Amino acid sequence: MRFLPATLLTLAAVISSGCAGMPDKDQLWSRSSAFFTQSSDMIAAQSRRLADFAGGLVGSNDQALLQQEVDELFAQPYIDPLTLYIEEHSADDRRAKQLALVAQERDQRCGGIAQTYAKRDATQDHLQRMQRGYLRSCPEDVQDFAARVTQSRVTPSAVAQSPAAAQVRSEPAPAIAADFSAAVDEAVSRRQNSNCYLLFTIKNYTQAHSACRPIADSGDAKAQHHMASLERTRGDFPAAFAWAGRSAGQQHAPGQLVLGQLYQAGQGTAVDKTKALQLMRQAANQGLTEASYYTGLAYKDGAGVSQSVSQADKYLKQAASQGHMPAHLALASLYEQRQPDTARHWLNQAARKGSAEAQLKLANDYANSASNTSDQEEAYVWYSLALLNGNSQAKAGIERQEKLLSEDQLATARSRIQDGINGKWN
């Protein structure tokens, strides 16, 4: 259940009281002012709620649905489905919270398995059973148990026997040992790779740096991209450029994007916007949403290429179709002077996704082009949502628009604000 803050309950009370219970405008603005000037912590909380409610309306993942996935995973008793979830979604930033929870649950279940087998005899039969059931998700624990089995093969009674007999008892069957060793090596490698990707996605950059370095050194393009991004964040641009070059050299789209951004900014290398666009376009053509956005911006702004509305539109729409909010704003900017109705459409999409910037711009658009009271009311609604979403610049617009609306119109507008907070759009 969601608990609305006191400010939202106050607004709901004003709405539900109806026109008869509405105070005069001075009292209204006094109450509105108190409502819209809450602490920064409260505004941040409201911003998160708005993004959560509206996030699934224009193609992005709804956090409630993502949490439902996790709940279903936790309800089943097996470990491998947790590992499969982590491996499948390890690069999905939108699932960072869920990935951290699933990884924690996976590690706890592996810990339980390790404790169970710690109480069992170190036999080949138990090792094979543990390998069959838990090697994929808990390879280190299987490896530890295997070490116990190996150690237990040379027993005190065996030492008392002849050297030849002791040697026979101390050696595992060659075929089984070889198969086991190969399987464990593969599982451990897969787990190490997964840990690198997971730590990067959940933004645990300190641990990601140490986890990804050996994977990147071994030639993994994804880990090389992560190292490039981490070194760029640290400000070590030459190292970032080197890692990005190795990743891009394997045609890894995120590596191509980072390398293009480094060329564009002149970080770790000389500025080369033509080369930057070439790399970003290659990444975009592989379907990387972020690359489509930056390629679209390059065509929009004429960075490394002549300006092209059609190419900018193509790549920005590719990104927008994947729920990329900045792409919606860029499309609105692209068409602001050329096709105002198209620009308003893209602003509306971003505003409904919870962008405070888009909400303010949409409100200004309605206010500045208002031809009727419906537009004035629309402006008031979006100014209000922008302020609730943390954009303090919207306060002046609220005050201005309120003076243009009647009591009934204000009541209707506030009802629509509440609907917008709850993700109920017309």
Coordinates of C-alpha atoms in Angstrom, one line a residue:
M1 CA 0.0 0.0 0.0
R2 CA 1.2 3.5 -0.8
F3 CA 1.1 6.2 1.9
L4 CA 0.6 9.7 0.5
P5 CA 2.3 12.5 2.3
A6 CA 0.3 15.1 4.2
T7 CA 0.5 17.6 1.4
L8 CA -1.3 15.2 -1.0
L9 CA -3.9 14.4 1.6
T10 CA -4.5 18.1 2.1
L11 CA -5.0 18.5 -1.7
A12 CA -7.3 15.5 -1.8
A13 CA -9.4 17.0 1.1
V14 CA -9.8 20.3 -0.8
I15 CA -10.8 18.4 -4.0
S16 CA -13.4 16.2 -2.2
S17 CA -15.0 19.1 -0.4
G18 CA -16.5 20.3 -3.7
C19 CA -17.3 23.9 -4.8
A20 CA -19.5 24.7 -1.8
G21 CA -16.6 24.1 0.6
M22 CA -14.0 26.1 -1.4
P23 CA -12.6 29.2 0.3
D24 CA -11.9 32.5 -1.5
K25 CA -8.9 32.9 -3.7
D26 CA -6.7 34.5 -1.2
Q27 CA -7.3 31.6 1.2
L28 CA -6.8 29.2 -1.6
W29 CA -3.4 30.6 -2.6
S30 CA -2.3 30.7 1.0
R31 CA -3.1 27.0 1.3
S32 CA -1.6 26.3 -2.1
S33 CA 1.5 28.2 -1.2
A34 CA 2.0 26.1 1.9
F35 CA 1.3 23.0 -0.1
F36 CA 3.8 23.8 -2.9
T37 CA 6.6 25.0 -0.7
Q38 CA 7.3 21.9 1.3
S39 CA 10.8 20.7 2.3
S40 CA 13.2 19.5 -0.3
D41 CA 13.0 16.0 1.2
M42 CA 9.3 15.9 0.7
I43 CA 9.6 17.2 -2.9
A44 CA 12.1 14.5 -3.6
A45 CA 9.8 11.9 -2.3
Q46 CA 7.0 13.2 -4.4
S47 CA 9.3 13.2 -7.4
R48 CA 10.0 9.6 -6.9
R49 CA 6.3 8.8 -6.6
L50 CA 5.5 10.7 -9.8
A51 CA 8.2 8.9 -11.7
D52 CA 7.0 5.6 -10.3
F53 CA 3.3 6.2 -11.1
A54 CA 3.9 7.6 -14.6
G55 CA 6.9 5.6 -15.6
G56 CA 5.1 2.7 -17.3
L57 CA 2.8 4.9 -19.4
V58 CA 5.2 5.6 -22.3
G59 CA 6.9 2.3 -22.7
S60 CA 9.2 2.2 -19.6
N61 CA 9.2 -0.5 -17.1
D62 CA 6.7 -0.2 -14.3
Q63 CA 8.4 -0.7 -10.9
A64 CA 5.4 -2.5 -9.6
L65 CA 5.7 -5.1 -12.3
L66 CA 9.4 -5.5 -11.8
Q67 CA 8.8 -6.0 -8.1
Q68 CA 6.2 -8.6 -8.9
E69 CA 8.8 -10.5 -10.9
V70 CA 11.1 -10.5 -7.9
D71 CA 8.3 -11.6 -5.5
E72 CA 7.6 -14.6 -7.8
L73 CA 11.2 -15.5 -7.9
F74 CA 11.5 -15.4 -4.1
A75 CA 8.3 -17.5 -3.8
Q76 CA 9.9 -20.5 -5.6
P77 CA 12.5 -22.6 -3.7
Y78 CA 15.2 -23.0 -6.3
I79 CA 18.4 -21.0 -6.7
D80 CA 19.2 -21.2 -10.4
P81 CA 16.1 -19.1 -11.5
L82 CA 17.7 -16.3 -9.4
T83 CA 21.0 -16.7 -11.2
L84 CA 19.3 -16.8 -14.6
Y85 CA 17.5 -13.5 -13.7
I86 CA 20.7 -11.8 -12.8
E87 CA 22.5 -13.0 -15.9
E88 CA 19.6 -12.1 -18.2
H89 CA 19.1 -8.5 -16.8
S90 CA 22.6 -7.7 -15.5
A91 CA 22.9 -4.7 -18.0
D92 CA 19.4 -3.3 -17.3
D93 CA 19.8 -0.1 -15.2
R94 CA 16.1 0.0 -14.7
R95 CA 16.3 -3.2 -12.7
A96 CA 19.3 -2.1 -10.5
K97 CA 17.2 -2.2 -7.3
Q98 CA 15.7 -5.6 -8.2
L99 CA 19.1 -7.0 -9.2
A100 CA 20.6 -6.1 -5.9
L101 CA 17.8 -7.8 -4.0
V102 CA 17.9 -11.0 -6.2
A103 CA 21.7 -11.2 -5.8
Q104 CA 21.4 -10.9 -2.0
E105 CA 18.7 -13.6 -1.9
R106 CA 20.8 -15.9 -4.2
D107 CA 23.9 -15.5 -2.0
Q108 CA 21.8 -16.2 1.1
R109 CA 20.5 -19.4 -0.4
C110 CA 24.0 -20.5 -1.5
G111 CA 25.1 -19.8 2.1
G112 CA 22.4 -22.1 3.3
I113 CA 23.5 -24.9 0.9
A114 CA 27.1 -24.5 2.0
Q115 CA 26.0 -24.9 5.7
T116 CA 24.0 -28.0 4.8
Y117 CA 26.9 -29.7 3.0
A118 CA 29.3 -28.7 5.7
K119 CA 27.5 -31.2 7.9
R120 CA 27.7 -34.0 5.4
D121 CA 30.5 -36.4 4.8
A122 CA 33.0 -35.3 2.2
T123 CA 32.3 -38.1 -0.2
Q124 CA 32.3 -38.3 -4.0
D125 CA 28.6 -39.1 -4.0
H126 CA 27.8 -35.9 -2.1
L127 CA 30.1 -33.9 -4.3
Q128 CA 28.4 -35.1 -7.4
R129 CA 25.0 -34.4 -5.9
M130 CA 26.1 -30.9 -5.0
Q131 CA 27.6 -30.3 -8.4
R132 CA 24.4 -31.4 -10.2
G133 CA 22.1 -29.1 -8.0
Y134 CA 24.2 -26.0 -7.3
L135 CA 27.2 -25.6 -9.5
R136 CA 25.7 -22.9 -11.7
S137 CA 24.6 -20.7 -8.9
C138 CA 27.1 -21.5 -6.1
P139 CA 30.3 -22.6 -7.8
E140 CA 32.6 -21.4 -5.1
D141 CA 30.7 -23.4 -2.5
V142 CA 31.0 -26.5 -4.7
Q143 CA 34.7 -25.8 -5.2
D144 CA 35.2 -25.6 -1.4
F145 CA 33.3 -28.9 -0.8
A146 CA 35.5 -30.6 -3.6
A147 CA 38.6 -29.5 -1.7
R148 CA 37.2 -31.3 1.4
V149 CA 36.6 -34.4 -0.7
T150 CA 40.1 -34.3 -2.0
Q151 CA 41.6 -33.8 1.4
S152 CA 39.6 -36.7 2.9
R153 CA 40.8 -39.2 0.3
V154 CA 44.1 -39.6 2.2
T155 CA 42.8 -41.0 5.6
P156 CA 44.9 -42.2 8.5
S157 CA 43.9 -45.8 7.7
A158 CA 45.1 -45.3 4.2
V159 CA 48.5 -44.1 5.4
A160 CA 48.9 -47.3 7.4
Q161 CA 48.5 -49.4 4.3
S162 CA 51.1 -50.0 1.7
P163 CA 52.2 -46.9 -0.3
A164 CA 50.7 -48.4 -3.5
A165 CA 47.3 -48.9 -1.8
A166 CA 47.4 -45.5 -0.3
Q167 CA 48.1 -44.0 -3.7
V168 CA 45.2 -45.8 -5.3
R169 CA 42.8 -44.6 -2.6
S170 CA 44.1 -41.0 -2.8
E171 CA 43.6 -40.6 -6.5
P172 CA 40.0 -39.7 -7.9
A173 CA 38.9 -41.3 -11.1
P174 CA 40.7 -39.4 -13.8
A175 CA 37.6 -38.9 -16.1
I176 CA 35.4 -37.6 -13.2
A177 CA 38.2 -35.3 -12.0
A178 CA 38.8 -33.8 -15.4
D179 CA 35.1 -33.3 -16.1
F180 CA 34.5 -31.8 -12.7
S181 CA 37.5 -29.4 -13.0
A182 CA 36.3 -28.1 -16.3
A183 CA 32.8 -27.7 -15.1
V184 CA 33.9 -25.8 -12.0
D185 CA 36.2 -23.5 -14.0
E186 CA 33.4 -22.6 -16.4
A187 CA 31.0 -22.0 -13.6
V188 CA 33.4 -19.9 -11.6
S189 CA 34.3 -17.8 -14.7
R190 CA 30.6 -17.2 -15.4
R191 CA 30.0 -16.2 -11.8
Q192 CA 32.9 -13.8 -11.9
N193 CA 31.7 -12.2 -15.1
S194 CA 28.2 -11.9 -13.7
N195 CA 29.5 -10.2 -10.5
C196 CA 31.4 -7.6 -12.6
Y197 CA 28.3 -6.8 -14.7
L198 CA 26.0 -6.8 -11.6
L199 CA 28.2 -4.5 -9.5
F200 CA 28.5 -2.0 -12.4
T201 CA 24.8 -2.0 -13.0
I202 CA 23.9 -1.4 -9.3
K203 CA 26.5 1.3 -9.3
N204 CA 28.8 -0.2 -6.7
Y205 CA 31.7 1.2 -8.7
T206 CA 34.5 0.6 -6.1
Q207 CA 33.9 -3.2 -6.1
A208 CA 33.1 -3.2 -9.8
H209 CA 36.5 -1.8 -10.6
S210 CA 38.3 -4.6 -8.9
A211 CA 35.8 -7.3 -10.1
C212 CA 35.9 -6.2 -13.7
R213 CA 39.7 -5.6 -14.1
P214 CA 40.7 -9.2 -14.5
I215 CA 37.7 -10.0 -16.7
A216 CA 38.6 -7.1 -19.0
D217 CA 42.2 -8.1 -19.1
S218 CA 41.1 -11.5 -20.3
G219 CA 39.4 -9.9 -23.3
D220 CA 35.8 -9.6 -22.3
A221 CA 34.3 -6.7 -24.3
K222 CA 31.6 -5.9 -21.8
A223 CA 34.0 -5.7 -18.9
Q224 CA 36.3 -3.5 -21.0
H225 CA 33.4 -1.1 -21.5
H226 CA 32.7 -1.1 -17.8
M227 CA 36.4 -0.3 -17.1
A228 CA 36.3 2.5 -19.7
S229 CA 33.2 4.0 -18.0
L230 CA 34.7 3.6 -14.5
E231 CA 38.0 5.2 -15.5
R232 CA 36.2 8.0 -17.2
T233 CA 34.2 8.6 -14.0
R234 CA 37.5 8.7 -12.0
G235 CA 38.9 11.2 -14.5
D236 CA 41.6 8.9 -15.9
F237 CA 40.8 9.7 -19.5
P238 CA 43.8 8.0 -21.1
A239 CA 42.9 4.7 -19.3
A240 CA 39.3 5.2 -20.3
F241 CA 40.3 5.8 -23.9
A242 CA 42.4 2.6 -23.9
W243 CA 39.7 0.4 -22.5
A244 CA 37.0 1.9 -24.7
G245 CA 39.2 1.2 -27.8
R246 CA 39.6 -2.4 -26.8
S247 CA 35.9 -2.8 -26.3
A248 CA 34.9 -1.0 -29.5
G249 CA 37.5 -3.0 -31.4
Q250 CA 35.3 -6.0 -30.7
Q251 CA 32.2 -4.2 -32.1
H252 CA 30.7 -3.9 -28.6
A253 CA 28.1 -1.2 -28.9
P254 CA 28.4 0.3 -25.4
G255 CA 32.2 0.4 -26.0
Q256 CA 31.7 2.2 -29.3
L257 CA 29.5 4.8 -27.6
V258 CA 31.9 5.5 -24.8
L259 CA 34.8 5.8 -27.3
G260 CA 32.7 8.1 -29.4
Q261 CA 31.9 10.3 -26.4
L262 CA 35.6 10.5 -25.6
Y263 CA 36.4 11.6 -29.1
Q264 CA 33.6 14.1 -28.9
A265 CA 34.8 15.6 -25.7
G266 CA 38.5 15.3 -26.4
Q267 CA 39.1 13.2 -23.3
G268 CA 42.2 11.0 -23.6
T269 CA 42.6 12.0 -27.2
A270 CA 42.2 14.9 -29.6
V271 CA 38.7 16.1 -30.4
D272 CA 37.3 14.4 -33.5
K273 CA 33.6 14.9 -33.8
T274 CA 33.4 13.1 -37.2
K275 CA 35.0 10.0 -35.7
A276 CA 32.8 10.4 -32.6
L277 CA 29.6 10.4 -34.8
Q278 CA 30.9 7.4 -36.8
L279 CA 31.3 5.3 -33.6
M280 CA 28.0 6.4 -32.0
R281 CA 26.1 5.7 -35.2
Q282 CA 27.7 2.2 -35.4
A283 CA 26.4 1.6 -31.8
A284 CA 23.0 3.0 -32.6
N285 CA 22.7 0.8 -35.6
Q286 CA 23.2 -2.2 -33.3
G287 CA 20.2 -1.0 -31.3
L288 CA 21.8 0.7 -28.4
T289 CA 19.2 3.2 -27.1
E290 CA 21.7 5.7 -25.6
A291 CA 23.7 5.7 -28.8
S292 CA 20.6 6.4 -30.8
Y293 CA 20.0 9.4 -28.6
Y294 CA 23.5 10.9 -28.9
T295 CA 23.6 10.2 -32.6
G296 CA 20.3 12.0 -33.0
L297 CA 21.7 15.0 -31.0
A298 CA 24.7 15.1 -33.3
Y299 CA 22.5 15.4 -36.4
K300 CA 20.3 17.9 -34.6
D301 CA 23.2 20.1 -33.6
G302 CA 25.4 19.5 -36.6
A303 CA 28.2 18.0 -34.5
G304 CA 30.7 16.2 -36.9
V305 CA 28.1 16.3 -39.7
S306 CA 25.8 18.7 -41.4
Q307 CA 22.5 19.3 -39.6
S308 CA 19.8 17.0 -40.7
V309 CA 16.3 17.1 -39.3
S310 CA 15.3 13.8 -40.9
Q311 CA 18.3 11.9 -39.5
A312 CA 17.9 13.6 -36.1
D313 CA 14.2 12.6 -36.1
K314 CA 15.1 9.0 -37.1
Y315 CA 17.6 8.4 -34.3
L316 CA 15.8 10.3 -31.6
K317 CA 12.6 8.4 -32.3
Q318 CA 14.6 5.2 -32.1
A319 CA 15.6 6.2 -28.5
A320 CA 12.2 7.6 -27.6
S321 CA 10.5 4.4 -28.7
Q322 CA 12.5 2.6 -25.9
G323 CA 11.2 5.0 -23.3
H324 CA 14.3 7.3 -23.3
M325 CA 13.1 10.5 -21.7
P326 CA 15.8 12.9 -22.9
A327 CA 15.0 11.8 -26.4
H328 CA 11.4 13.0 -26.0
L329 CA 12.8 16.4 -24.8
A330 CA 15.2 16.5 -27.8
L331 CA 12.4 15.8 -30.2
A332 CA 10.3 18.6 -28.7
S333 CA 13.3 20.9 -29.1
L334 CA 13.8 19.7 -32.7
Y335 CA 10.2 20.6 -33.7
E336 CA 9.6 23.6 -31.4
Q337 CA 9.9 26.1 -34.3
R338 CA 9.1 23.9 -37.2
Q339 CA 6.0 22.0 -36.0
P340 CA 4.6 23.3 -32.6
D341 CA 1.9 20.6 -32.3
T342 CA 4.5 17.9 -32.8
A343 CA 6.8 19.5 -30.2
R344 CA 3.9 19.6 -27.7
H345 CA 3.2 15.9 -28.3
W346 CA 6.7 15.0 -27.3
L347 CA 6.7 17.3 -24.3
N348 CA 3.4 15.7 -23.2
Q349 CA 5.0 12.2 -23.5
A350 CA 8.0 13.2 -21.4
A351 CA 5.8 15.1 -18.9
R352 CA 3.7 12.0 -18.3
K353 CA 6.8 10.0 -17.7
G354 CA 7.6 12.3 -14.8
S355 CA 10.1 14.8 -16.3
A356 CA 9.9 18.0 -14.3
E357 CA 11.7 19.8 -17.1
A358 CA 9.1 18.7 -19.6
Q359 CA 6.2 19.5 -17.3
L360 CA 7.5 23.1 -16.9
K361 CA 8.0 23.5 -20.6
L362 CA 4.6 22.1 -21.4
A363 CA 3.0 24.4 -18.9
N364 CA 4.8 27.4 -20.4
D365 CA 3.7 26.3 -23.9
Y366 CA 0.0 26.2 -22.8
A367 CA 0.3 29.4 -20.9
N368 CA 2.0 31.3 -23.8
S369 CA -0.3 30.1 -26.5
A370 CA -3.5 30.0 -24.5
S371 CA -6.5 30.7 -26.7
N372 CA -9.1 29.6 -24.2
T373 CA -9.6 28.9 -20.5
S374 CA -9.0 25.2 -21.2
D375 CA -5.4 26.0 -22.1
Q376 CA -5.1 28.1 -19.0
E377 CA -6.3 25.3 -16.8
E378 CA -3.9 22.9 -18.6
A379 CA -1.0 25.2 -17.9
Y380 CA -2.0 25.4 -14.2
V381 CA -2.1 21.6 -14.0
W382 CA 1.4 21.1 -15.5
Y383 CA 2.9 23.9 -13.4
S384 CA 1.6 22.2 -10.3
L385 CA 2.9 18.8 -11.3
A386 CA 6.3 20.4 -12.2
L387 CA 6.5 22.0 -8.7
L388 CA 5.5 18.8 -7.0
N389 CA 8.2 17.1 -9.0
G390 CA 10.8 19.4 -7.6
N391 CA 11.0 22.3 -10.1
S392 CA 10.7 25.4 -8.0
Q393 CA 10.5 27.6 -11.2
A394 CA 6.9 26.5 -11.6
K395 CA 5.7 28.4 -8.5
A396 CA 5.5 31.7 -10.3
G397 CA 3.5 30.1 -13.1
I398 CA 1.0 28.6 -10.6
E399 CA 0.4 32.0 -9.0
R400 CA 0.0 33.6 -12.4
Q401 CA -2.4 31.0 -13.7
E402 CA -4.5 30.8 -10.6
K403 CA -5.6 34.4 -11.0
L404 CA -7.0 33.5 -14.5
L405 CA -9.2 30.7 -13.3
S406 CA -12.5 30.6 -11.6
E407 CA -13.3 28.6 -8.4
D408 CA -14.8 25.8 -10.4
Q409 CA -11.9 25.7 -12.8
L410 CA -9.4 25.5 -9.9
A411 CA -11.3 22.7 -8.3
T412 CA -11.3 20.8 -11.6
A413 CA -7.6 21.5 -12.1
R414 CA -6.7 20.2 -8.7
S415 CA -8.7 17.1 -9.3
R416 CA -6.7 16.5 -12.4
I417 CA -3.5 17.1 -10.5
Q418 CA -4.4 14.4 -8.1
D419 CA -5.2 12.1 -11.1
G420 CA -1.8 12.9 -12.6
I421 CA 0.0 12.0 -9.4
N422 CA -1.8 8.7 -9.5
G423 CA -1.0 8.1 -13.1
K424 CA -4.6 8.6 -14.4
W425 CA -4.2 10.5 -17.6
N426 CA -7.0 11.4 -20.0

